[in-house]
mmCIF file of C-alpha atoms in Angstrom:
data_model
loop_
_atom_site.group_PDB
_atom_site.id
_atom_site.type_symbol
_atom_site.label_atom_id
_atom_site.label_comp_id
_atom_site.label_asym_id
_atom_site.label_seq_id
_atom_site.Cartn_x
_atom_site.Cartn_y
_atom_site.Cartn_z
ATOM 1 C CA UNK A 1 0.037 -0.084 -0.088
ATOM 2 C CA UNK A 2 1.186 3.400 -0.042
ATOM 3 C CA UNK A 3 0.978 6.235 1.753
ATOM 4 C CA UNK A 4 1.568 9.875 1.214
ATOM 5 C CA UNK A 5 1.387 13.292 3.811
ATOM 6 C CA UNK A 6 3.156 17.514 2.634
ATOM 7 C CA UNK A 7 6.648 16.378 1.228
ATOM 8 C CA UNK A 8 6.754 12.478 0.911
ATOM 9 C CA UNK A 9 6.188 8.891 -0.578
ATOM 10 C CA UNK A 10 6.042 6.397 1.316
ATOM 11 C CA UNK A 11 5.855 2.872 -1.234
ATOM 12 C CA UNK A 12 6.547 -0.613 -0.176
ATOM 13 C CA UNK A 13 9.792 -1.725 -0.659
ATOM 14 C CA UNK A 14 10.995 -2.715 -4.643
ATOM 15 C CA UNK A 15 13.800 -4.404 -6.240
ATOM 16 C CA UNK A 16 15.120 -1.199 -7.727
ATOM 17 C CA UNK A 17 15.477 1.080 -4.256
ATOM 18 C CA UNK A 18 17.614 -1.434 -3.280
ATOM 19 C CA UNK A 19 21.069 -0.218 -4.312
ATOM 20 C CA UNK A 20 19.771 3.546 -2.552
ATOM 21 C CA UNK A 21 19.611 1.960 0.959
ATOM 22 C CA UNK A 22 22.945 0.490 0.094
ATOM 23 C CA UNK A 23 24.082 3.094 -0.085
ATOM 24 C CA UNK A 24 22.022 4.448 2.897
ATOM 25 C CA UNK A 25 22.967 1.671 5.061
ATOM 26 C CA UNK A 26 26.904 2.486 4.020
ATOM 27 C CA UNK A 27 26.846 5.675 6.231
ATOM 28 C CA UNK A 28 28.922 7.128 9.025
ATOM 29 C CA UNK A 29 27.555 6.431 11.564
ATOM 30 C CA UNK A 30 23.979 4.574 9.928
ATOM 31 C CA UNK A 31 23.660 2.640 12.608
ATOM 32 C CA UNK A 32 25.185 4.140 15.666
ATOM 33 C CA UNK A 33 22.269 3.277 17.873
ATOM 34 C CA UNK A 34 21.483 -0.391 16.019
ATOM 35 C CA UNK A 35 24.178 -3.162 17.800
ATOM 36 C CA UNK A 36 23.342 -5.701 15.401
ATOM 37 C CA UNK A 37 22.864 -3.808 12.393
ATOM 38 C CA UNK A 38 27.173 -2.012 12.875
ATOM 39 C CA UNK A 39 29.439 -2.510 11.247
ATOM 40 C CA UNK A 40 28.611 -5.712 8.793
ATOM 41 C CA UNK A 41 29.535 -5.792 5.320
ATOM 42 C CA UNK A 42 27.090 -4.750 1.698
ATOM 43 C CA UNK A 43 26.487 -9.397 1.265
ATOM 44 C CA UNK A 44 24.381 -8.704 4.852
ATOM 45 C CA UNK A 45 22.127 -5.849 4.246
ATOM 46 C CA UNK A 46 21.184 -6.852 0.836
ATOM 47 C CA UNK A 47 21.202 -9.934 2.354
ATOM 48 C CA UNK A 48 18.883 -9.155 4.210
ATOM 49 C CA UNK A 49 17.199 -6.214 2.140
ATOM 50 C CA UNK A 50 16.119 -9.616 0.624
ATOM 51 C CA UNK A 51 14.257 -11.498 3.005
ATOM 52 C CA UNK A 52 12.109 -8.142 2.886
ATOM 53 C CA UNK A 53 11.245 -8.046 -0.468
ATOM 54 C CA UNK A 54 10.529 -11.460 -0.211
ATOM 55 C CA UNK A 55 8.399 -12.412 3.103
ATOM 56 C CA UNK A 56 4.968 -11.961 4.080
ATOM 57 C CA UNK A 57 3.830 -8.680 3.106
ATOM 58 C CA UNK A 58 1.263 -9.474 6.632
ATOM 59 C CA UNK A 59 4.358 -9.804 9.076
ATOM 60 C CA UNK A 60 7.138 -7.206 7.587
ATOM 61 C CA UNK A 61 6.030 -4.313 5.929
ATOM 62 C CA UNK A 62 9.314 -2.115 4.852
ATOM 63 C CA UNK A 63 8.740 1.040 3.013
ATOM 64 C CA UNK A 64 10.457 3.414 1.035
ATOM 65 C CA UNK A 65 10.005 7.205 1.367
ATOM 66 C CA UNK A 66 11.259 9.598 -1.459
ATOM 67 C CA UNK A 67 10.502 13.917 -1.234
ATOM 68 C CA UNK A 68 7.313 13.818 -3.889
ATOM 69 C CA UNK A 69 8.249 17.405 -5.231
ATOM 70 C CA UNK A 70 10.887 15.618 -7.526
ATOM 71 C CA UNK A 71 11.627 11.602 -5.409
ATOM 72 C CA UNK A 72 14.557 11.494 -4.183
ATOM 73 C CA UNK A 73 15.114 9.004 -2.109
ATOM 74 C CA UNK A 74 15.177 10.067 1.370
ATOM 75 C CA UNK A 75 15.272 6.502 3.586
ATOM 76 C CA UNK A 76 12.291 3.080 5.204
ATOM 77 C CA UNK A 77 9.853 2.717 6.939
ATOM 78 C CA UNK A 78 8.791 0.029 8.511
ATOM 79 C CA UNK A 79 6.368 -1.858 10.595
ATOM 80 C CA UNK A 80 6.525 -4.655 11.091
ATOM 81 C CA UNK A 81 6.722 -7.770 14.329
ATOM 82 C CA UNK A 82 10.105 -7.053 16.256
ATOM 83 C CA UNK A 83 12.476 -9.780 16.630
ATOM 84 C CA UNK A 84 10.326 -13.000 17.489
ATOM 85 C CA UNK A 85 8.108 -11.297 19.877
ATOM 86 C CA UNK A 86 4.250 -10.447 19.840
ATOM 87 C CA UNK A 87 4.817 -6.543 19.841
ATOM 88 C CA UNK A 88 4.321 -4.128 15.605
ATOM 89 C CA UNK A 89 7.341 -1.559 15.795
ATOM 90 C CA UNK A 90 7.010 0.814 13.839
ATOM 91 C CA UNK A 91 10.309 2.693 13.456
ATOM 92 C CA UNK A 92 12.313 4.738 10.487
ATOM 93 C CA UNK A 93 15.685 5.608 9.242
ATOM 94 C CA UNK A 94 16.295 8.637 6.941
ATOM 95 C CA UNK A 95 19.595 8.531 5.054
ATOM 96 C CA UNK A 96 21.352 11.211 6.471
ATOM 97 C CA UNK A 97 21.265 14.669 4.107
ATOM 98 C CA UNK A 98 17.273 14.752 5.302
ATOM 99 C CA UNK A 99 17.899 14.572 8.651
ATOM 100 C CA UNK A 100 17.374 17.022 11.193
ATOM 101 C CA UNK A 101 14.472 18.597 8.727
ATOM 102 C CA UNK A 102 11.303 16.666 9.767
ATOM 103 C CA UNK A 103 10.939 13.884 7.814
ATOM 104 C CA UNK A 104 11.049 11.313 10.675
ATOM 105 C CA UNK A 105 8.357 12.462 12.013
ATOM 106 C CA UNK A 106 6.114 13.296 9.053
ATOM 107 C CA UNK A 107 6.881 9.944 7.312
ATOM 108 C CA UNK A 108 6.281 8.109 11.217
ATOM 109 C CA UNK A 109 2.716 9.614 11.515
ATOM 110 C CA UNK A 110 1.776 7.759 8.539
ATOM 111 C CA UNK A 111 2.804 5.139 8.969
ATOM 112 C CA UNK A 112 1.097 4.685 13.016
ATOM 113 C CA UNK A 113 -2.615 6.102 10.920
ATOM 114 C CA UNK A 114 -1.811 3.535 8.639
ATOM 115 C CA UNK A 115 -1.382 0.358 11.365
ATOM 116 C CA UNK A 116 -3.992 2.516 13.766
ATOM 117 C CA UNK A 117 -6.134 2.661 10.925
ATOM 118 C CA UNK A 118 -6.441 -0.096 8.361
ATOM 119 C CA UNK A 119 -4.559 -2.312 9.800
ATOM 120 C CA UNK A 120 -6.646 -1.551 13.253
ATOM 121 C CA UNK A 121 -3.754 -2.143 16.016
ATOM 122 C CA UNK A 122 -4.711 -1.564 19.804
ATOM 123 C CA UNK A 123 -0.933 -1.532 19.928
ATOM 124 C CA UNK A 124 1.629 -0.135 18.087
ATOM 125 C CA UNK A 125 5.976 -1.009 19.596
ATOM 126 C CA UNK A 126 8.749 1.448 19.324
ATOM 127 C CA UNK A 127 11.715 -0.123 20.708
ATOM 128 C CA UNK A 128 15.311 1.208 20.210
ATOM 129 C CA UNK A 129 18.794 1.606 22.336
ATOM 130 C CA UNK A 130 19.113 4.330 25.100
ATOM 131 C CA UNK A 131 20.991 6.496 23.786
ATOM 132 C CA UNK A 132 19.287 7.035 20.895
ATOM 133 C CA UNK A 133 17.876 10.300 21.782
ATOM 134 C CA UNK A 134 16.428 11.210 18.240
ATOM 135 C CA UNK A 135 13.730 8.695 18.738
ATOM 136 C CA UNK A 136 12.903 9.298 22.121
ATOM 137 C CA UNK A 137 11.386 13.346 21.260
ATOM 138 C CA UNK A 138 9.204 12.257 17.911
ATOM 139 C CA UNK A 139 7.846 8.255 19.194
ATOM 140 C CA UNK A 140 7.256 10.837 22.276
ATOM 141 C CA UNK A 141 6.231 13.092 19.996
ATOM 142 C CA UNK A 142 3.007 10.251 18.205
ATOM 143 C CA UNK A 143 2.116 9.742 22.364
ATOM 144 C CA UNK A 144 4.366 6.778 22.921
ATOM 145 C CA UNK A 145 4.496 5.835 26.614
ATOM 146 C CA UNK A 146 7.332 4.227 27.646
ATOM 147 C CA UNK A 147 6.455 0.739 28.963
ATOM 148 C CA UNK A 148 9.849 -0.571 29.508
ATOM 149 C CA UNK A 149 13.648 -1.456 28.999
ATOM 150 C CA UNK A 150 14.410 -5.170 28.146
ATOM 151 C CA UNK A 151 17.766 -7.134 26.690
ATOM 152 C CA UNK A 152 17.397 -7.783 23.174
ATOM 153 C CA UNK A 153 20.374 -9.322 20.871
ATOM 154 C CA UNK A 154 22.295 -8.522 24.310
ATOM 155 C CA UNK A 155 21.631 -4.719 24.410
ATOM 156 C CA UNK A 156 18.985 -2.952 26.825
ATOM 157 C CA UNK A 157 16.291 -0.671 24.866
ATOM 158 C CA UNK A 158 13.524 1.349 25.648
ATOM 159 C CA UNK A 159 10.400 -0.322 24.433
ATOM 160 C CA UNK A 160 7.846 2.980 24.437
ATOM 161 C CA UNK A 161 3.901 1.526 23.291
ATOM 162 C CA UNK A 162 0.944 3.868 21.607
ATOM 163 C CA UNK A 163 -2.007 1.860 22.560
ATOM 164 C CA UNK A 164 -5.955 3.020 20.638
#
């Protein structure tokens, strides 16, 4: 399903998007707050994206985010099951040259609306590493509330929850 807002288009992941996503994943600090994805090879990321492409979209939804005005790649967004839990997690990954421009908030607002109004989810979670202040601020702005701290993949994370 395609989504859009004032400045952005949010479209399901396609094969043609992979080179631009790989470029973003290889940026310095791209995974500063996502330890399981730090210091991985292009092949690792390529395999990860191909698995997402071939996944059942009922379980994994990954989109690309582009500027409406010129179709420039901004980043990715997701609404998917987190690890082996029952939590449905929202998230986005914005290309470094688009940081601090409001694209993450705009993207997550659309994904949250899709999750609650179209998918009819009663709860959506945001899971992020403790030092990721930007994620905390965005989720709080969207009315997510702190739920708990947990350890996933040997990393302590904050779990925030949005309830309908």
